[in-house]
PDB file of N, CA, C and O in Angstrom:
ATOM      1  N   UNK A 232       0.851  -1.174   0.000  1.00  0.00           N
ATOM      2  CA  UNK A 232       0.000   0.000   0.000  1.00  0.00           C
ATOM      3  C   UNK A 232       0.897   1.238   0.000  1.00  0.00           C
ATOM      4  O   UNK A 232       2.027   1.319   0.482  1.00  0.00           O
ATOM      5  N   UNK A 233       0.115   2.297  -0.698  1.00  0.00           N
ATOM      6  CA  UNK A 233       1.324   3.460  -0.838  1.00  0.00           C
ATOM      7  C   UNK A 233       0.702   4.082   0.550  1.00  0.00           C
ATOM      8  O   UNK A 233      -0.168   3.717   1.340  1.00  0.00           O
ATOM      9  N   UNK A 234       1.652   5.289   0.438  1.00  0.00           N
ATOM     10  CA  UNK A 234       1.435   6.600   1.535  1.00  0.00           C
ATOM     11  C   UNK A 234       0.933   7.236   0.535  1.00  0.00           C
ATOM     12  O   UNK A 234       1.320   7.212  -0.633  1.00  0.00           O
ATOM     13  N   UNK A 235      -0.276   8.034   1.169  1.00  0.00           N
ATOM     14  CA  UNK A 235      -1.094   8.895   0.733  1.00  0.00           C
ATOM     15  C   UNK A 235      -1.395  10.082   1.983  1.00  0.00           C
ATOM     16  O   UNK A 235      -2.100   9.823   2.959  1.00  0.00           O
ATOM     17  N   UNK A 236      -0.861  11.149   1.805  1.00  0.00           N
ATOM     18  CA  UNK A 236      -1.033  12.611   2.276  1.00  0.00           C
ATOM     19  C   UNK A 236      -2.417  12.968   2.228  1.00  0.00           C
ATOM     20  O   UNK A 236      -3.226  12.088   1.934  1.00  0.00           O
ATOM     21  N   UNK A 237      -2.814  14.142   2.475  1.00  0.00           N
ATOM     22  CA  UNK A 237      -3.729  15.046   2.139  1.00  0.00           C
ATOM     23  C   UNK A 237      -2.733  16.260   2.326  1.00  0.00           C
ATOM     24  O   UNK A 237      -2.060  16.139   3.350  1.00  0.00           O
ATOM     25  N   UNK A 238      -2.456  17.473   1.544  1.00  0.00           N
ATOM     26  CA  UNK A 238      -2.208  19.003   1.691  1.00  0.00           C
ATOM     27  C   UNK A 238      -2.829  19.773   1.205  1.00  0.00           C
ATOM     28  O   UNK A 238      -3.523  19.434   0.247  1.00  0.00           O
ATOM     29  N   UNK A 239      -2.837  20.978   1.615  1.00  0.00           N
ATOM     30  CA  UNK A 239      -3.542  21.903   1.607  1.00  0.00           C
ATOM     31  C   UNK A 239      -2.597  23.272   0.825  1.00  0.00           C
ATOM     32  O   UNK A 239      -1.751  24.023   1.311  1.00  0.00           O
ATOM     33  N   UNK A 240      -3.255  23.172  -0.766  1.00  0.00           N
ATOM     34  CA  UNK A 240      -2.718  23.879  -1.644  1.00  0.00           C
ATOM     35  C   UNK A 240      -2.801  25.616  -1.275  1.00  0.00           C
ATOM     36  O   UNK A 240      -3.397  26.158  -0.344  1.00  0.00           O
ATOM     37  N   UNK A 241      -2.127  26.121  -2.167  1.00  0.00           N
ATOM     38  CA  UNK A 241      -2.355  27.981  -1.494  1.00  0.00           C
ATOM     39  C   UNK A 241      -3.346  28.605  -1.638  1.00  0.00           C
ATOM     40  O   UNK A 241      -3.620  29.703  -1.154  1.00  0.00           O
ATOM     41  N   UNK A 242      -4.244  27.646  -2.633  1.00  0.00           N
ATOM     42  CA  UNK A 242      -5.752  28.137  -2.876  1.00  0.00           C
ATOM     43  C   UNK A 242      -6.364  27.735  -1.513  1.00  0.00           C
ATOM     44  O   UNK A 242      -6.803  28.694  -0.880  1.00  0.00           O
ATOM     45  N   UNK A 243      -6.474  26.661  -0.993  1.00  0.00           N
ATOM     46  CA  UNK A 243      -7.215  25.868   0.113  1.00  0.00           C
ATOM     47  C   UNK A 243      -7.484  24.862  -0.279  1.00  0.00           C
ATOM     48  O   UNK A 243      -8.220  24.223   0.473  1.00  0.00           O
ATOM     49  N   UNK A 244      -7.138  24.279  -1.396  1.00  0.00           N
ATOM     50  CA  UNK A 244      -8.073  22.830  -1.823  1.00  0.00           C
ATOM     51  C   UNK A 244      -7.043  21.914  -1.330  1.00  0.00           C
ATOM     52  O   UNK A 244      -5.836  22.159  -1.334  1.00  0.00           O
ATOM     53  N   UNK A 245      -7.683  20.678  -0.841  1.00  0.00           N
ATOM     54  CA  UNK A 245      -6.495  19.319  -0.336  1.00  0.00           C
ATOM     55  C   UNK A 245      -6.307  18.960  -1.692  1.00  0.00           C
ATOM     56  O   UNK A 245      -6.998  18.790  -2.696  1.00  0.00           O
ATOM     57  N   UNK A 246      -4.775  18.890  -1.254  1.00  0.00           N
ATOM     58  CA  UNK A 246      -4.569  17.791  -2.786  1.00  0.00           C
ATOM     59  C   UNK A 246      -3.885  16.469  -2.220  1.00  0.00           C
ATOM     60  O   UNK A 246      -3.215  16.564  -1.191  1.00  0.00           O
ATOM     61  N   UNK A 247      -4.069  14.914  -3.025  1.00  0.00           N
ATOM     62  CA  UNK A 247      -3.393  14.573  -2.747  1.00  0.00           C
ATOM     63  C   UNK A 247      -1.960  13.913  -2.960  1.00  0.00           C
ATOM     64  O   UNK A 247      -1.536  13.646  -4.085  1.00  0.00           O
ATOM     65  N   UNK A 248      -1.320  13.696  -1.908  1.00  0.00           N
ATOM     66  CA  UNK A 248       0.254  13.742  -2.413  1.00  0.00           C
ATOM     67  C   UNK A 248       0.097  12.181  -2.282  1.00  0.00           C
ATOM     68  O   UNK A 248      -0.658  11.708  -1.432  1.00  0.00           O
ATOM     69  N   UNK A 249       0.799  11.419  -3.109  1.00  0.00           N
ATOM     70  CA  UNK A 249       1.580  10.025  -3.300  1.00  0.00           C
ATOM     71  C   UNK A 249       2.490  10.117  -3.768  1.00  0.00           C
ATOM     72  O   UNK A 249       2.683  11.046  -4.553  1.00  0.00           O
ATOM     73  N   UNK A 250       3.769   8.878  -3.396  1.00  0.00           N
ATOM     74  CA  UNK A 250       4.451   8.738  -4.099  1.00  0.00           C
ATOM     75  C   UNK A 250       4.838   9.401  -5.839  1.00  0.00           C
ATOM     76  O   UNK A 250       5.637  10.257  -6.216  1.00  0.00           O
ATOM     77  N   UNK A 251       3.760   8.456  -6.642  1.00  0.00           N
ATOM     78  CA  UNK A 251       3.720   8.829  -7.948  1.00  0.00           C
ATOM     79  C   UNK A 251       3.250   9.947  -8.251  1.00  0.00           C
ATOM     80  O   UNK A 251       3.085  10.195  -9.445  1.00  0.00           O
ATOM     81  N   UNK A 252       2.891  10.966  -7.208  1.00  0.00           N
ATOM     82  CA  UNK A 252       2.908  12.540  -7.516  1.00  0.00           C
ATOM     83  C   UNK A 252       4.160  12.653  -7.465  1.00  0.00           C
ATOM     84  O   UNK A 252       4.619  13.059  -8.533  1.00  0.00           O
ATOM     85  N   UNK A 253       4.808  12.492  -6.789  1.00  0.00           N
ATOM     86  CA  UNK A 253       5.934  13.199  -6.095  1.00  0.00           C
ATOM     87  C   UNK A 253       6.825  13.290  -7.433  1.00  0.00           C
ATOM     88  O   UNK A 253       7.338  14.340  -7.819  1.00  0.00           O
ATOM     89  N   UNK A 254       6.946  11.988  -8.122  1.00  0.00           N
ATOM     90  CA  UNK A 254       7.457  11.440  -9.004  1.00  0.00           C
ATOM     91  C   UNK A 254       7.547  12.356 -10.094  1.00  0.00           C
ATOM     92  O   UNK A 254       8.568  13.011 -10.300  1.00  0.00           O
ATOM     93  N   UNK A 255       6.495  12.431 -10.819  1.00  0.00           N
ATOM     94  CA  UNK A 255       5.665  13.001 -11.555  1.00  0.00           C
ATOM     95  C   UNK A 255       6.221  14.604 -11.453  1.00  0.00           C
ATOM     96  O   UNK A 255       6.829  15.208 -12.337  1.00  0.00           O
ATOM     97  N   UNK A 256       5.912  15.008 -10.390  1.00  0.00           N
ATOM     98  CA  UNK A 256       6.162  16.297 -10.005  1.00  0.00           C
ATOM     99  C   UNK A 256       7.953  16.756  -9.943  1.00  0.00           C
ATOM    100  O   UNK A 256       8.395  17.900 -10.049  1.00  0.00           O
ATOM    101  N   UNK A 257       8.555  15.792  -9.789  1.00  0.00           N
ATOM    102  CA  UNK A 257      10.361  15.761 -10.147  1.00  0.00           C
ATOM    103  C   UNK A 257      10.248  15.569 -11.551  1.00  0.00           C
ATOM    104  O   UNK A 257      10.839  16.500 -12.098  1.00  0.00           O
ATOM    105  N   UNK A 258       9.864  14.955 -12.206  1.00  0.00           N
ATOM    106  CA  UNK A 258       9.989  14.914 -13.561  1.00  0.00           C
ATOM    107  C   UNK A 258       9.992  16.699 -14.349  1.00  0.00           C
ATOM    108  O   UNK A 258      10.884  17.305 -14.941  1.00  0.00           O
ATOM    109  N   UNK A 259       8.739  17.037 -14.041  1.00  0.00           N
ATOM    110  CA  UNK A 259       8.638  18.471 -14.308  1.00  0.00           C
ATOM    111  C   UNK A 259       9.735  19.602 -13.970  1.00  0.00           C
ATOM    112  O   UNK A 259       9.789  20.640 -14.629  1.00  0.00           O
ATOM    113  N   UNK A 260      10.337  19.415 -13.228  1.00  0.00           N
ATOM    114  CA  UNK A 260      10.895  20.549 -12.503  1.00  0.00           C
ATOM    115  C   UNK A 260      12.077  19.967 -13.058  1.00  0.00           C
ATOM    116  O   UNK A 260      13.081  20.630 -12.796  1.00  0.00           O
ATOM    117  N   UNK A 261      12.295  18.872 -13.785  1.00  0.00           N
ATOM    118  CA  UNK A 261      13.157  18.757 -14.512  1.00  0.00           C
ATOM    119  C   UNK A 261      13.746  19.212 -16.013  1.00  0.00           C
ATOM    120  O   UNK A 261      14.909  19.291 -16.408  1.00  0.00           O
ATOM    121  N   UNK A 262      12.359  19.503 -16.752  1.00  0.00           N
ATOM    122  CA  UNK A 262      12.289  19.902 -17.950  1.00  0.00           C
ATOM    123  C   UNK A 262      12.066  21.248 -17.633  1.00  0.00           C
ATOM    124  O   UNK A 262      11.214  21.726 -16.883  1.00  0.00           O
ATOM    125  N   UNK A 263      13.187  21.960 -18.484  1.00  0.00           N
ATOM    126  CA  UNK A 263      13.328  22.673 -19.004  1.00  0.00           C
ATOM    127  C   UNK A 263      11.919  23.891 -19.437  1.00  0.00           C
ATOM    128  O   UNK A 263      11.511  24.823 -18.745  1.00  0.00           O
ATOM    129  N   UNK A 264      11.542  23.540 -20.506  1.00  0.00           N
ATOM    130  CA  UNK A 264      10.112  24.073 -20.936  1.00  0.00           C
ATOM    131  C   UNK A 264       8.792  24.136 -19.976  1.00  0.00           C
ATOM    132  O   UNK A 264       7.909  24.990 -20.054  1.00  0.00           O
ATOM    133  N   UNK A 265       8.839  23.237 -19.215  1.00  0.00           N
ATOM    134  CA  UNK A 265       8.068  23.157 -18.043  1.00  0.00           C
ATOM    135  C   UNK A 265       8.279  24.256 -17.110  1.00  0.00           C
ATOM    136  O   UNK A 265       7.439  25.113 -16.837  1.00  0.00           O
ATOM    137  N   UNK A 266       9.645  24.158 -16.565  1.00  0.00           N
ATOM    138  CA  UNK A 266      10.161  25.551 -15.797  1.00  0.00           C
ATOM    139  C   UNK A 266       9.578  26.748 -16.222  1.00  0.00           C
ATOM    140  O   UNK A 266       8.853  27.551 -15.634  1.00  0.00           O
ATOM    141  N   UNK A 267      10.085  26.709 -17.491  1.00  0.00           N
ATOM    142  CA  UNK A 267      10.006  28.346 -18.042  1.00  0.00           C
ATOM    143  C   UNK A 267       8.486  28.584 -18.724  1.00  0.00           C
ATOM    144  O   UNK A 267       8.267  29.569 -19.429  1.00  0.00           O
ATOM    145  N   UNK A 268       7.575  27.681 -18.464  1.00  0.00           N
ATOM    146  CA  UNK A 268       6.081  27.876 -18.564  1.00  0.00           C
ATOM    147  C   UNK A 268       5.955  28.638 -17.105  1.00  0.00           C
ATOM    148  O   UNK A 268       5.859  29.852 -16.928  1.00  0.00           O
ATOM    149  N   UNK A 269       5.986  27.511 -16.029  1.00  0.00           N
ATOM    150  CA  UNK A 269       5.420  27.472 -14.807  1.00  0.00           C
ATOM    151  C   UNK A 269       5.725  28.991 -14.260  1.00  0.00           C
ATOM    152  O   UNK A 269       5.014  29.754 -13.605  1.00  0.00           O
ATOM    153  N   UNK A 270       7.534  29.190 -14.967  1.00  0.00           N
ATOM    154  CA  UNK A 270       7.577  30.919 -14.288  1.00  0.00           C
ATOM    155  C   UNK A 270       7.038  31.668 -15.238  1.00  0.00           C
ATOM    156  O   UNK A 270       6.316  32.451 -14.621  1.00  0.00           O
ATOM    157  N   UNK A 271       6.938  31.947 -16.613  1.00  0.00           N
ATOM    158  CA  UNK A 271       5.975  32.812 -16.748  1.00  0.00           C
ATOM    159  C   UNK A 271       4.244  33.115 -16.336  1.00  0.00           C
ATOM    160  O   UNK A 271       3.748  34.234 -16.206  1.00  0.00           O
ATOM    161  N   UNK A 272       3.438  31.636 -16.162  1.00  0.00           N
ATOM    162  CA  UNK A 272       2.310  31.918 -15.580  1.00  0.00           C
ATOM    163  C   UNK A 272       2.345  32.604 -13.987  1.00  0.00           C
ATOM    164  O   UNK A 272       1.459  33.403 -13.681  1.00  0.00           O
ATOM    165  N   UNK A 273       3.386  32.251 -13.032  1.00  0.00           N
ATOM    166  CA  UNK A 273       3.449  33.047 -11.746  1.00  0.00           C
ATOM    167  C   UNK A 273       4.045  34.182 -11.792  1.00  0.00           C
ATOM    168  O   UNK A 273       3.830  34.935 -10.842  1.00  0.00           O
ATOM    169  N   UNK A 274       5.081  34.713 -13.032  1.00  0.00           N
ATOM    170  CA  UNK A 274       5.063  36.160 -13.389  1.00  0.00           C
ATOM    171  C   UNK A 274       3.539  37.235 -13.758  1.00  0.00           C
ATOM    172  O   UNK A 274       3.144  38.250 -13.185  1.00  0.00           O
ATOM    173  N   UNK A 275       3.069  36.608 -14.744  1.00  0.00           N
ATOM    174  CA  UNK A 275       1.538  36.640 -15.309  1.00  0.00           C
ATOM    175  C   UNK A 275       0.505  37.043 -14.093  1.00  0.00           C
ATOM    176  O   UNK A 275      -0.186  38.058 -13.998  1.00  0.00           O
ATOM    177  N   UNK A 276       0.592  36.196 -13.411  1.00  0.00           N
ATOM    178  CA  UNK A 276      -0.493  36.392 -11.919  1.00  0.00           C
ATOM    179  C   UNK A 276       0.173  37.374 -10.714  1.00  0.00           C
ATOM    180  O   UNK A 276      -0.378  38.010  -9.815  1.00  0.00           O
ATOM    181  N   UNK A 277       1.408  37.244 -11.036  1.00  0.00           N
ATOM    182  CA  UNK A 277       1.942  38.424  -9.872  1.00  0.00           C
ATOM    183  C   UNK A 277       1.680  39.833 -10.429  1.00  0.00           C
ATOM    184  O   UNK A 277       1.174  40.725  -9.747  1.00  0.00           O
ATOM    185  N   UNK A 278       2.146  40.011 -12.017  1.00  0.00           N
ATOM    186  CA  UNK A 278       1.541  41.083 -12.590  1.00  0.00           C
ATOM    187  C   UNK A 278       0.746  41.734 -12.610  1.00  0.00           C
ATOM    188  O   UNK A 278       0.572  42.940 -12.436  1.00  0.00           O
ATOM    189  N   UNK A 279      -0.245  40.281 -13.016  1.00  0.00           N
ATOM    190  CA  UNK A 279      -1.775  41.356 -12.654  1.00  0.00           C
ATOM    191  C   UNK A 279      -2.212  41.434 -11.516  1.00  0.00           C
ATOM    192  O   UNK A 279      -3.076  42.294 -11.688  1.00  0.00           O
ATOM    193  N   UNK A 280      -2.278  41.062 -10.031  1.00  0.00           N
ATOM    194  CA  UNK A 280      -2.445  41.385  -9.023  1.00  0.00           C
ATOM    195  C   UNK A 280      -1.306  43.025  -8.747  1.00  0.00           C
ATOM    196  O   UNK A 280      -1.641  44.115  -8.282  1.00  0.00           O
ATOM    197  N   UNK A 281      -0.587  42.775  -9.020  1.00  0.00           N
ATOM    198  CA  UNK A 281      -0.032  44.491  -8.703  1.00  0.00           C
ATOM    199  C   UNK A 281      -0.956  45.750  -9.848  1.00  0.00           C
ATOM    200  O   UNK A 281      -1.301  46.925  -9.723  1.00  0.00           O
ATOM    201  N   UNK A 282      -1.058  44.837 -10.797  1.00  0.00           N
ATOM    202  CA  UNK A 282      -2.128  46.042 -11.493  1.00  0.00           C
ATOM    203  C   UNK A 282      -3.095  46.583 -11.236  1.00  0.00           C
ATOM    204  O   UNK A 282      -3.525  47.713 -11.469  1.00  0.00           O
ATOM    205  N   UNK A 283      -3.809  44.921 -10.239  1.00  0.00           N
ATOM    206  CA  UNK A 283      -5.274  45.655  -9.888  1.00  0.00           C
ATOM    207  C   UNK A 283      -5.184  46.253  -8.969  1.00  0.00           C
ATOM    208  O   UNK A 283      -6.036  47.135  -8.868  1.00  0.00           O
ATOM    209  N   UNK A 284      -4.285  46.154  -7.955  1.00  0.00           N
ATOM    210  CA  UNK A 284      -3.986  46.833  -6.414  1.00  0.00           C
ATOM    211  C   UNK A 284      -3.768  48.041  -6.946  1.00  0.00           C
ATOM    212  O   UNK A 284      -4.618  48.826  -6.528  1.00  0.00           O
ATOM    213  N   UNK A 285      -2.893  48.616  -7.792  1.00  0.00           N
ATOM    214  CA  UNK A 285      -2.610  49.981  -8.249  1.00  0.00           C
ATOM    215  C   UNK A 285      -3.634  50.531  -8.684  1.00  0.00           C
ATOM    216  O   UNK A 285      -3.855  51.696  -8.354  1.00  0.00           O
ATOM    217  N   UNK A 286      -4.451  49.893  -9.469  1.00  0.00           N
ATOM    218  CA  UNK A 286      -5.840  50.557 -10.072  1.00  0.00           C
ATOM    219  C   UNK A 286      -6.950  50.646  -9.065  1.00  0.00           C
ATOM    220  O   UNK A 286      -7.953  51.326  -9.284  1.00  0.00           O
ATOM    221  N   UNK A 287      -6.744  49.852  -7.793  1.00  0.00           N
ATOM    222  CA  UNK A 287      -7.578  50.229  -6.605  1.00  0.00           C
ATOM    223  C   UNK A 287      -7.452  51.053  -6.218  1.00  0.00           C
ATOM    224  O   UNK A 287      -8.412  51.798  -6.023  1.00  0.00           O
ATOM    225  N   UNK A 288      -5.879  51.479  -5.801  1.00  0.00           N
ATOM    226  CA  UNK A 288      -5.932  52.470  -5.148  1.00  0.00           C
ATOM    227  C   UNK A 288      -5.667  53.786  -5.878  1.00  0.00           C
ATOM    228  O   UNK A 288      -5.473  54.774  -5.169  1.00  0.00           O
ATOM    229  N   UNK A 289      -5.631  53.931  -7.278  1.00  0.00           N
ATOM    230  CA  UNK A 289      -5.810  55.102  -7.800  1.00  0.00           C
ATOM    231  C   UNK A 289      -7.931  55.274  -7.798  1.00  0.00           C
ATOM    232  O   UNK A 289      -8.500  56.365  -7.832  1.00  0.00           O
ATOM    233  N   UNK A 290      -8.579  54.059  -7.756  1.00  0.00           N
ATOM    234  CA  UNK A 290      -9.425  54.748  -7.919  1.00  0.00           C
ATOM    235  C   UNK A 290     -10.455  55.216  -6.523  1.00  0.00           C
ATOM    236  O   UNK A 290     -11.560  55.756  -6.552  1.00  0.00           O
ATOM    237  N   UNK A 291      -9.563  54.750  -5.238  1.00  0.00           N
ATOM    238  CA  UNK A 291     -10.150  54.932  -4.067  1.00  0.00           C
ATOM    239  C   UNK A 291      -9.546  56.142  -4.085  1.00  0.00           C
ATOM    240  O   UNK A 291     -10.302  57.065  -3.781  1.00  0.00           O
ATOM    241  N   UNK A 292      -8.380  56.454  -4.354  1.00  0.00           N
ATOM    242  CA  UNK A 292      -7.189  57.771  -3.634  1.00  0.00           C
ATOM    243  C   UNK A 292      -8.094  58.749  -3.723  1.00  0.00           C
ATOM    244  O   UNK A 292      -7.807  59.890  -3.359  1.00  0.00           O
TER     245      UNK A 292
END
């Protein structure tokens, strides 16, 4: 029988971890193209969260 986790992603949802995630999940962080996806989508979302914060507070100021 494997080990099976439950965690609690940064959204809040459990995910779960096994082995063959884990696996899976080293594989990725291995490739290359994968990397440089994964950081442009968390560039992408950091972006636009500073945009909308700026556009909040220009339109509260």
């Amino acid at each position: 029988m494997t080990k099976t986790e439950l965690r609690h992603s940064a959204s809040g949802t459990q995910i779960k971890v096994t082995p063959d995630r884990v696996l899976e999940l080293r594989k990725k962080i291995l490739d290359e193209n994968y990397m440089d996806s994964a950081i442009q989508r968390i560039a992408q979302v950091i972006s636009n969260r500073l945009v909308d914060n700026s556009v909040q507070r220009f339109v509260r100021g």
